[in-house]
PDB file of C-alpha atoms in Angstrom:
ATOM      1  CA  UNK A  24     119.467 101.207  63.072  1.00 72.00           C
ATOM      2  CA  UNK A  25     116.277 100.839  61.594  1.00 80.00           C
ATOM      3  CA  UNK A  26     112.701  99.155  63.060  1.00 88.00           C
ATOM      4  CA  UNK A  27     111.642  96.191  61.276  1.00 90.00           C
ATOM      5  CA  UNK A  28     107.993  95.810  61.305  1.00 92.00           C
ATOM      6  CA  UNK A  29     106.271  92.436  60.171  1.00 91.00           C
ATOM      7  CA  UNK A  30     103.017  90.636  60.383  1.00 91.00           C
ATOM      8  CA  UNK A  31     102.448  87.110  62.008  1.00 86.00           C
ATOM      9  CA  UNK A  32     100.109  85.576  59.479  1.00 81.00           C
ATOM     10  CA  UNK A  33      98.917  89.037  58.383  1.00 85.00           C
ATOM     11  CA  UNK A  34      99.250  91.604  55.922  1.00 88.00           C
ATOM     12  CA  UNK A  35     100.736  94.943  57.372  1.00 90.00           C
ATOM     13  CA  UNK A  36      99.945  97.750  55.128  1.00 90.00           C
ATOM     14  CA  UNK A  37     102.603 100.941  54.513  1.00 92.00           C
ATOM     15  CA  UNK A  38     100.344 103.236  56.308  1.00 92.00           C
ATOM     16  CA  UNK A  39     100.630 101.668  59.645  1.00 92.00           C
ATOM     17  CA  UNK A  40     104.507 101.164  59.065  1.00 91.00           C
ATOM     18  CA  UNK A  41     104.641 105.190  58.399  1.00 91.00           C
ATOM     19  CA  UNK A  42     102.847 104.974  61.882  1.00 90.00           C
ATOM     20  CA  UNK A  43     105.575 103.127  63.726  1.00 92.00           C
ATOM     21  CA  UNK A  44     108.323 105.118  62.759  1.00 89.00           C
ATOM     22  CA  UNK A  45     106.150 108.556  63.848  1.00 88.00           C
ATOM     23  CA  UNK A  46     105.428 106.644  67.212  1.00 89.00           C
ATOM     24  CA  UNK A  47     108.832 105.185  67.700  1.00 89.00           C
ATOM     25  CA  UNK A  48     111.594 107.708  67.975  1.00 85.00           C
ATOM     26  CA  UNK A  49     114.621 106.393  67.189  1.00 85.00           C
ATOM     27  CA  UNK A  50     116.618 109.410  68.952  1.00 85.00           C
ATOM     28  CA  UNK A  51     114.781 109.068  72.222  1.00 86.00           C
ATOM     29  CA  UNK A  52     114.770 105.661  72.456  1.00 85.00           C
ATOM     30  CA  UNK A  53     118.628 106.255  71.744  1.00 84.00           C
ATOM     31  CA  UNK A  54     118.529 108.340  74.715  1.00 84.00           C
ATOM     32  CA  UNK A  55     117.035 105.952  77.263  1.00 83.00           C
ATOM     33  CA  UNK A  56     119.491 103.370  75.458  1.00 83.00           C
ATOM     34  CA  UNK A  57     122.447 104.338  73.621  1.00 81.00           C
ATOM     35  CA  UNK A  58     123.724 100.564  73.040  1.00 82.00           C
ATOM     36  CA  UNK A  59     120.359  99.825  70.840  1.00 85.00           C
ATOM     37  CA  UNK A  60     120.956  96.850  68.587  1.00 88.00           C
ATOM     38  CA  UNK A  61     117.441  96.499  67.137  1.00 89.00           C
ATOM     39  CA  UNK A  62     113.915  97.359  67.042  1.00 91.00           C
ATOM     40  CA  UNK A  63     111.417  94.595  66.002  1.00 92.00           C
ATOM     41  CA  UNK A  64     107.384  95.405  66.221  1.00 93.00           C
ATOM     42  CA  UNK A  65     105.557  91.947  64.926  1.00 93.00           C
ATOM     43  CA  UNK A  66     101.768  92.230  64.092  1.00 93.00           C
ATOM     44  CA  UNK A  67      98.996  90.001  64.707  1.00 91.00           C
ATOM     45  CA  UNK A  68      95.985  89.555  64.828  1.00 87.00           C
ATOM     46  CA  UNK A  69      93.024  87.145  66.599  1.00 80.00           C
ATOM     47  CA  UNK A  70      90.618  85.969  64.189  1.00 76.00           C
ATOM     48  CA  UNK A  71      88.060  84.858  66.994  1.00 75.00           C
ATOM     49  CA  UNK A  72      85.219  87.241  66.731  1.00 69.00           C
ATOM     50  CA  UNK A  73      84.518  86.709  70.346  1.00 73.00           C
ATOM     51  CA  UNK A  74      87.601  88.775  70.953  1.00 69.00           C
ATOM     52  CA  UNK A  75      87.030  91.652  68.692  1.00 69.00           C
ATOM     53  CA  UNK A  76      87.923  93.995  71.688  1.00 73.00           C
ATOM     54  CA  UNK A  77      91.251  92.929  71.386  1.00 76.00           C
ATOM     55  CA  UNK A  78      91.348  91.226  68.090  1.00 81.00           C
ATOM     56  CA  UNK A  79      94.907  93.032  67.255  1.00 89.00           C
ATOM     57  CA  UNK A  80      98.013  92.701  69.010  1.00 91.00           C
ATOM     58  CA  UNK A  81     101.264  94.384  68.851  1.00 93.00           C
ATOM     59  CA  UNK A  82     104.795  93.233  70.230  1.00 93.00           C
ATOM     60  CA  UNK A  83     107.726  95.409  70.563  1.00 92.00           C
ATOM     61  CA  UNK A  84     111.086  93.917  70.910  1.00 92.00           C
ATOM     62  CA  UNK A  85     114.089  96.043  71.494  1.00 90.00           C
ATOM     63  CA  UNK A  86     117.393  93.970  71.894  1.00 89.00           C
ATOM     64  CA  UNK A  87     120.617  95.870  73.300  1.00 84.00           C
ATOM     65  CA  UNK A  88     123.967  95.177  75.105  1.00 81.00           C
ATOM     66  CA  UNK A  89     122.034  94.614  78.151  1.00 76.00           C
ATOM     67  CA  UNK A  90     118.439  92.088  78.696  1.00 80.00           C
ATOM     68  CA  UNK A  91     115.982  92.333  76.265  1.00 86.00           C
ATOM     69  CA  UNK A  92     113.061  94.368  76.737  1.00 88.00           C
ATOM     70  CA  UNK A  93     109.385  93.433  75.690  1.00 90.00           C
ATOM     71  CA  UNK A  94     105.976  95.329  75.666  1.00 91.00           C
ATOM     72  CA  UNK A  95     102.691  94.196  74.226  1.00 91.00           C
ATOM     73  CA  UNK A  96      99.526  95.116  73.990  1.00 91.00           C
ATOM     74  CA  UNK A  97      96.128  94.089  71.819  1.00 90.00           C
ATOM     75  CA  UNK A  98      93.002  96.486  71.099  1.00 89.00           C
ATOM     76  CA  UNK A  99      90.439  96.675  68.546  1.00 87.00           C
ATOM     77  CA  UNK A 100      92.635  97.959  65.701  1.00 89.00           C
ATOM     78  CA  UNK A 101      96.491  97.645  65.833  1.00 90.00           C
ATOM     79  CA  UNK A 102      97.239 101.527  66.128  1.00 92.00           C
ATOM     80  CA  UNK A 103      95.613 101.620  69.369  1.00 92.00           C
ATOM     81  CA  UNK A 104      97.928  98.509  70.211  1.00 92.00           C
ATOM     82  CA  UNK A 105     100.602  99.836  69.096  1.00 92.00           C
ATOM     83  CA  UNK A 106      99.961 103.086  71.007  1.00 92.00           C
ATOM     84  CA  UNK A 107      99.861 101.426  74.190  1.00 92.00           C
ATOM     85  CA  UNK A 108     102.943  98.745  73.772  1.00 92.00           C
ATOM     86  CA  UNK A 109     104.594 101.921  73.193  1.00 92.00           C
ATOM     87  CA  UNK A 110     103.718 103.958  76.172  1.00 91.00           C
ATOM     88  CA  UNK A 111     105.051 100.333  78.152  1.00 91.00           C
ATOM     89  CA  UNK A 112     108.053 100.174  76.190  1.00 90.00           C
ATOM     90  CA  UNK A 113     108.759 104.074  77.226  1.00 89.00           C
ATOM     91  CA  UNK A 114     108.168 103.025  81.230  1.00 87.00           C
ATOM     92  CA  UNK A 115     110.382 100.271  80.652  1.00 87.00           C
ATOM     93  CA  UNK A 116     112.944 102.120  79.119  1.00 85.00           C
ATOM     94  CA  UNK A 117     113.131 104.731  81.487  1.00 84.00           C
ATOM     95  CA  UNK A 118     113.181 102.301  84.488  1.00 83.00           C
ATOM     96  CA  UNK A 119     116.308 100.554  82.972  1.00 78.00           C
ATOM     97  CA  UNK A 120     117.745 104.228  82.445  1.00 74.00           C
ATOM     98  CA  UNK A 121     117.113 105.306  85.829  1.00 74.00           C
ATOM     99  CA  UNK A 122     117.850 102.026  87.473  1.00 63.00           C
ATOM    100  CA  UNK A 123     115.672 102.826  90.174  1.00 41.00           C
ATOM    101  CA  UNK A 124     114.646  99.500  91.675  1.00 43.00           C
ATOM    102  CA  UNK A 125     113.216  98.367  95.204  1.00 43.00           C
ATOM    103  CA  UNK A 126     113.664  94.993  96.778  1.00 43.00           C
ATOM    104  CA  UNK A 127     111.667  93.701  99.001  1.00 43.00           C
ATOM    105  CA  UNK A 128     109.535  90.548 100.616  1.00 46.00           C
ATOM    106  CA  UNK A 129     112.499  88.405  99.545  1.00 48.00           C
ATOM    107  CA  UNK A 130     111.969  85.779 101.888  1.00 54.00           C
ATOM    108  CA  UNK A 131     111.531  82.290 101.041  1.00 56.00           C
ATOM    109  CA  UNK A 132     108.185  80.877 101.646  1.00 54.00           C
ATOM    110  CA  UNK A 133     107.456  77.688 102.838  1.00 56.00           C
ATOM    111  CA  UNK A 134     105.482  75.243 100.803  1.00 57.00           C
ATOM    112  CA  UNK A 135     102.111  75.802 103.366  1.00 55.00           C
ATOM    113  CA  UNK A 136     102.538  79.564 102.487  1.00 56.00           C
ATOM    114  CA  UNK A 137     102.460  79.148  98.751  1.00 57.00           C
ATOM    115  CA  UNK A 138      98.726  78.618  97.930  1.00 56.00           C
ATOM    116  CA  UNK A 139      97.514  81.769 100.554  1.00 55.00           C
ATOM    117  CA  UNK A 140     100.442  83.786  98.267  1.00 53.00           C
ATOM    118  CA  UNK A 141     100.298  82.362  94.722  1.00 54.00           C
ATOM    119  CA  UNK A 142      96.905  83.019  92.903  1.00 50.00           C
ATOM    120  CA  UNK A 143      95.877  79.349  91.190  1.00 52.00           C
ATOM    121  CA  UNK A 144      98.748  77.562  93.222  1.00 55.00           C
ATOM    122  CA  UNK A 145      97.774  73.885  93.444  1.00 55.00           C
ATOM    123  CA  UNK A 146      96.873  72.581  96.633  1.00 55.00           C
ATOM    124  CA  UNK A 147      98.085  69.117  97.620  1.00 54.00           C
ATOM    125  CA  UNK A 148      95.997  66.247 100.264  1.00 49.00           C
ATOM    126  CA  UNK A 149      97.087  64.359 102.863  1.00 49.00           C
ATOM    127  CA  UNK A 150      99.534  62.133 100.801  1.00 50.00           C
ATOM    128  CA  UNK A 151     100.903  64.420  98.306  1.00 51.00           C
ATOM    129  CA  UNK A 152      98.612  64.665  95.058  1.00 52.00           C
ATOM    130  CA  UNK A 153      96.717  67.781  93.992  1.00 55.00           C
ATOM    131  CA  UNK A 154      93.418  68.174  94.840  1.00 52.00           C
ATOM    132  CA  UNK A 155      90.934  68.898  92.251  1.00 51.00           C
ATOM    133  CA  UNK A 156      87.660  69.989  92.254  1.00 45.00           C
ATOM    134  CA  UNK A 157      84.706  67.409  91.398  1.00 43.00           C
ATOM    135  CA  UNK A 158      84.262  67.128  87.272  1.00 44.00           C
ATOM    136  CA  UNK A 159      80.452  68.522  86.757  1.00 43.00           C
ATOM    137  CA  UNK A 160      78.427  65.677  85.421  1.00 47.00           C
ATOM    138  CA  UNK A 161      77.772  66.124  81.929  1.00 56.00           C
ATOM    139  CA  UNK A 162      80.366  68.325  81.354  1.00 60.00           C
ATOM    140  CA  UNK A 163      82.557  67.573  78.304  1.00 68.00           C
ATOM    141  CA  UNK A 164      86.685  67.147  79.058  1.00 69.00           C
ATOM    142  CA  UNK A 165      89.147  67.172  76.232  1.00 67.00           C
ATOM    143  CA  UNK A 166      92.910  66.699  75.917  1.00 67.00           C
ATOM    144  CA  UNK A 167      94.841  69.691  74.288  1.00 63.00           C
ATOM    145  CA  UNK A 168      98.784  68.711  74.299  1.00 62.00           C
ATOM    146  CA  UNK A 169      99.326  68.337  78.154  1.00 62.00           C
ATOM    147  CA  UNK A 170      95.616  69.991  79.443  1.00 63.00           C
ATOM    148  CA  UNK A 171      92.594  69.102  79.852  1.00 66.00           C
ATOM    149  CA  UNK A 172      90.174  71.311  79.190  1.00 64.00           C
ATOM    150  CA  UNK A 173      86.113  71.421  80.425  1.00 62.00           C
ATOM    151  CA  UNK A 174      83.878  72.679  78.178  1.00 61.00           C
ATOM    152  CA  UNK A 175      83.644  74.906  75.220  1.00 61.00           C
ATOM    153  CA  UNK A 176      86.901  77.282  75.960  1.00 57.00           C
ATOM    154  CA  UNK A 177      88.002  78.889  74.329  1.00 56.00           C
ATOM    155  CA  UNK A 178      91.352  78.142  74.781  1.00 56.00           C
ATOM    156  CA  UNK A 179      94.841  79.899  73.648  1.00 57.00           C
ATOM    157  CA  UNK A 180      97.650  77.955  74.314  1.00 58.00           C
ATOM    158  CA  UNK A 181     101.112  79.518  73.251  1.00 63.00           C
ATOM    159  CA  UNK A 182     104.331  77.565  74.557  1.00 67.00           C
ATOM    160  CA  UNK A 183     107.959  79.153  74.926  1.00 69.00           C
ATOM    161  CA  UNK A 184     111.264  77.588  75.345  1.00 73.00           C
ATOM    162  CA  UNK A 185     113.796  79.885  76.367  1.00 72.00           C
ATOM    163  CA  UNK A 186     117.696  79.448  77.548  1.00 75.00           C
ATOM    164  CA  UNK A 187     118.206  80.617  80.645  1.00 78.00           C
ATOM    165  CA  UNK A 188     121.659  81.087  81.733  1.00 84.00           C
ATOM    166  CA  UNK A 189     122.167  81.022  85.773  1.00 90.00           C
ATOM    167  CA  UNK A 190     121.579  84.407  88.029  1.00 90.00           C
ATOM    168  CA  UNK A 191     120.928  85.493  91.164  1.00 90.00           C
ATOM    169  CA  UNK A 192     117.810  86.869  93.254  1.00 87.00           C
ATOM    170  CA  UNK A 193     118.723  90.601  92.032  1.00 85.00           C
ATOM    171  CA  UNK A 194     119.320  90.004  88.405  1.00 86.00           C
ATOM    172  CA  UNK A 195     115.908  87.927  88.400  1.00 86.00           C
ATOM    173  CA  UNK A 196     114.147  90.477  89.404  1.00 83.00           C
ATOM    174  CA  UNK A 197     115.416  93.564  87.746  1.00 81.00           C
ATOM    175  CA  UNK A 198     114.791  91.296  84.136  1.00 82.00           C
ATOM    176  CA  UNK A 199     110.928  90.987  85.473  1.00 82.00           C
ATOM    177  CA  UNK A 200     110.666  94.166  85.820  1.00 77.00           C
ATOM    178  CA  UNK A 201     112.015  94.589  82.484  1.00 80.00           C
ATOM    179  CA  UNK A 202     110.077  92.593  80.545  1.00 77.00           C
ATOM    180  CA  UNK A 203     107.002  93.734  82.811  1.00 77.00           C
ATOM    181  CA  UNK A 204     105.763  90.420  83.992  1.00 79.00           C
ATOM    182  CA  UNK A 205     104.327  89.346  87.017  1.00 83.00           C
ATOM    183  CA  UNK A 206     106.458  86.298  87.559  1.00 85.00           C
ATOM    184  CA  UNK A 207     110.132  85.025  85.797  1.00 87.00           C
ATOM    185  CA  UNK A 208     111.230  81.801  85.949  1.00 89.00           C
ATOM    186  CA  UNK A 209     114.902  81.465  86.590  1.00 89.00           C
ATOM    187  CA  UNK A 210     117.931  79.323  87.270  1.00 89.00           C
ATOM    188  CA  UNK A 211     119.488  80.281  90.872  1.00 89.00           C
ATOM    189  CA  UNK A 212     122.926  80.538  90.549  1.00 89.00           C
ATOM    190  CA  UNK A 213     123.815  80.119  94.373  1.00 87.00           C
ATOM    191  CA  UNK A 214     122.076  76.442  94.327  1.00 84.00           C
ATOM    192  CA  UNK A 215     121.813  75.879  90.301  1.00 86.00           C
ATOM    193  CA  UNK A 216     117.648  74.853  90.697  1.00 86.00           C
ATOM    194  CA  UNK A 217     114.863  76.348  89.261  1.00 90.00           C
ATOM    195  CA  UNK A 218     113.216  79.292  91.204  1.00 91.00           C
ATOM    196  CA  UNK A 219     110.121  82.092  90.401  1.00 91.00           C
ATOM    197  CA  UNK A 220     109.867  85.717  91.571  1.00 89.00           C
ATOM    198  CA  UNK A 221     106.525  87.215  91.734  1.00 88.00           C
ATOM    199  CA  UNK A 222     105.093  90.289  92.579  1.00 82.00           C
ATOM    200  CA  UNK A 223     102.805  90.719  95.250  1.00 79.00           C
ATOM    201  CA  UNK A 224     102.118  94.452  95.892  1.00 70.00           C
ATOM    202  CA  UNK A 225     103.663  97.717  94.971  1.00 61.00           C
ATOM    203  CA  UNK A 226     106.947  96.848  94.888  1.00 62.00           C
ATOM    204  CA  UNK A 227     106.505  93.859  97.799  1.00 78.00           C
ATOM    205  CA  UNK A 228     107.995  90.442  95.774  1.00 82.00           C
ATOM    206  CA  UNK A 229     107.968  86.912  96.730  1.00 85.00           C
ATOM    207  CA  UNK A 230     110.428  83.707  95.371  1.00 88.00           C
ATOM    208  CA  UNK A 231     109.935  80.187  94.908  1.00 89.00           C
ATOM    209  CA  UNK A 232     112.626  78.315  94.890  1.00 85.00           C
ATOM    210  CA  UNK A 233     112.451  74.228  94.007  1.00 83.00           C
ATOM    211  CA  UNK A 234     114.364  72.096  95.423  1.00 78.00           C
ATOM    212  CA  UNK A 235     114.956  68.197  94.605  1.00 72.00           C
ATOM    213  CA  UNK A 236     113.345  66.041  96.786  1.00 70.00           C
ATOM    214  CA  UNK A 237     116.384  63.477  97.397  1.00 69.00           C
ATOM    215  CA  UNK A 238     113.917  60.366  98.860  1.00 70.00           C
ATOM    216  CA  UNK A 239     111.729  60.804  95.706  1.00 62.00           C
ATOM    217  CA  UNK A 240     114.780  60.498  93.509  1.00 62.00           C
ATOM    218  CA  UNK A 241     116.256  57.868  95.118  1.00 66.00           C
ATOM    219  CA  UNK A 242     112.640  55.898  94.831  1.00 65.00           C
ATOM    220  CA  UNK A 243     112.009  56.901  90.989  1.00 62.00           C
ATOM    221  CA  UNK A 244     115.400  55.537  90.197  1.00 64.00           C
ATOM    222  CA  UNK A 245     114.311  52.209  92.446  1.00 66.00           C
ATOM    223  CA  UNK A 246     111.293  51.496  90.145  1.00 62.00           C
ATOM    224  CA  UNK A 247     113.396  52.045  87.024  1.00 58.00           C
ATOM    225  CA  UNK A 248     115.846  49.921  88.053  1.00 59.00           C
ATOM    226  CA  UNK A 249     113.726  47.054  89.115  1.00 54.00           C
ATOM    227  CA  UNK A 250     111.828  47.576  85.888  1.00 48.00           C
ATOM    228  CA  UNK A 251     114.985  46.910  83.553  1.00 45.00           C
ATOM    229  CA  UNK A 252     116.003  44.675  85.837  1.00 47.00           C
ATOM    230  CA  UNK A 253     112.843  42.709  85.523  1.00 45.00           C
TER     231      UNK A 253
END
């Protein structure tokens, strides 16, 4: 198996590729994972000066037999990225090896619980729409794709469609932890909605699950009716 490095809309000279395969060691990541398919490390870098701090990042992506497993990390150059998307790939790697895992605060919340639990959870009025906070006067607002964004920004917006194939509780979970997220969207397998697990503290986690709200189905399919049938 070998690691294929390549840069996302950058050049990524032979020196720093020398530098992955010192910091990557094939035989003790073959340790930690003996079913290794492939080892991908993608370079990039932020042209905004305002982030020079972390104007390079570096993504590690190791497939196997079992779920995927992502670090990432940006810095000022991309060795010192690449250092420490390494040292998370190596905790990551040695979680899934030990399979130590602790589950707790499984409960569901209810929907009053979710904004006091959930940091930037939308809060919703009296008859069901999201309350927002009074538009400064003066202030410029402008549409990117679905936002709308006050002020300068700057703003990064980077959208992901993945296919998500049913599991349960336990299996969501142990693929956050994995991939070293905070939250993972997932299908539930028990009731076939969408659901989130997020962690709260230590190892406390919470879940979200959505449901279909029958009445407003039944009423959107009402309108839409009446409107063809118009």
């Amino acid at each position: 198996m070998d690691i294929v490095v390549k840069g996302r809309k950058t050049e990524v000279p032979e020196r720093f590729r020398k530098h992955v395969a010192e910091k990557l060691k094939l035989e003790k990541i073959q340790r930690l994972d003996a079913k290794v398919i492939s080892l991908d490390v993608e370079v990039s870098k932020e042209p905004n000066p305002r982030q020079a701090d972390r104007s390079d990042r570096v993504e590690i992506t190791l497939r196997s037999r079992g779920p995927v497993i992502r670090a990432e990390a940006a810095a000022s150059d991309p060795y010192a990225a690449l250092d420490l998307a390494a040292e998370k790939l190596d905790a990551r790697l040695r979680k899934q090896h030990d399979k130590r895992f602790s589950r707790r605060g499984s409960r569901r919340l209810t929907a009053a619980e979710v904004p006091d639990h959930v940091p930037g959870a939308a809060t919703l009025n009296g008859n069901g729409h999201t309350v927002r906070e009074e538009e400064s006067d003066g202030v410029p607002t402008k549409k990117i794709g679905s936002l709308e964004v006050k002020g300068e920004g700057p703003l990064v917006v980077r959208e992901k469609t993945h296919v998500a194939s049913p599991m349960t509780l336990d299996q969501a979970l142990y693929e956050m932890e994995l991939v070293g997220h905070d939250f993972y969207l997932f299908v539930d397998s028990e009731t076939k909605e969408p659901s989130v697990v997020y962690r709260r503290h230590a190892y406390d986690y919470g879940v979200i699950h959505l449901n279909t709200d029958p009445m407003v189905t039944q009423a959107q399919s009402a309108a839409a009716g009446g409107t063809l049938g118009g």
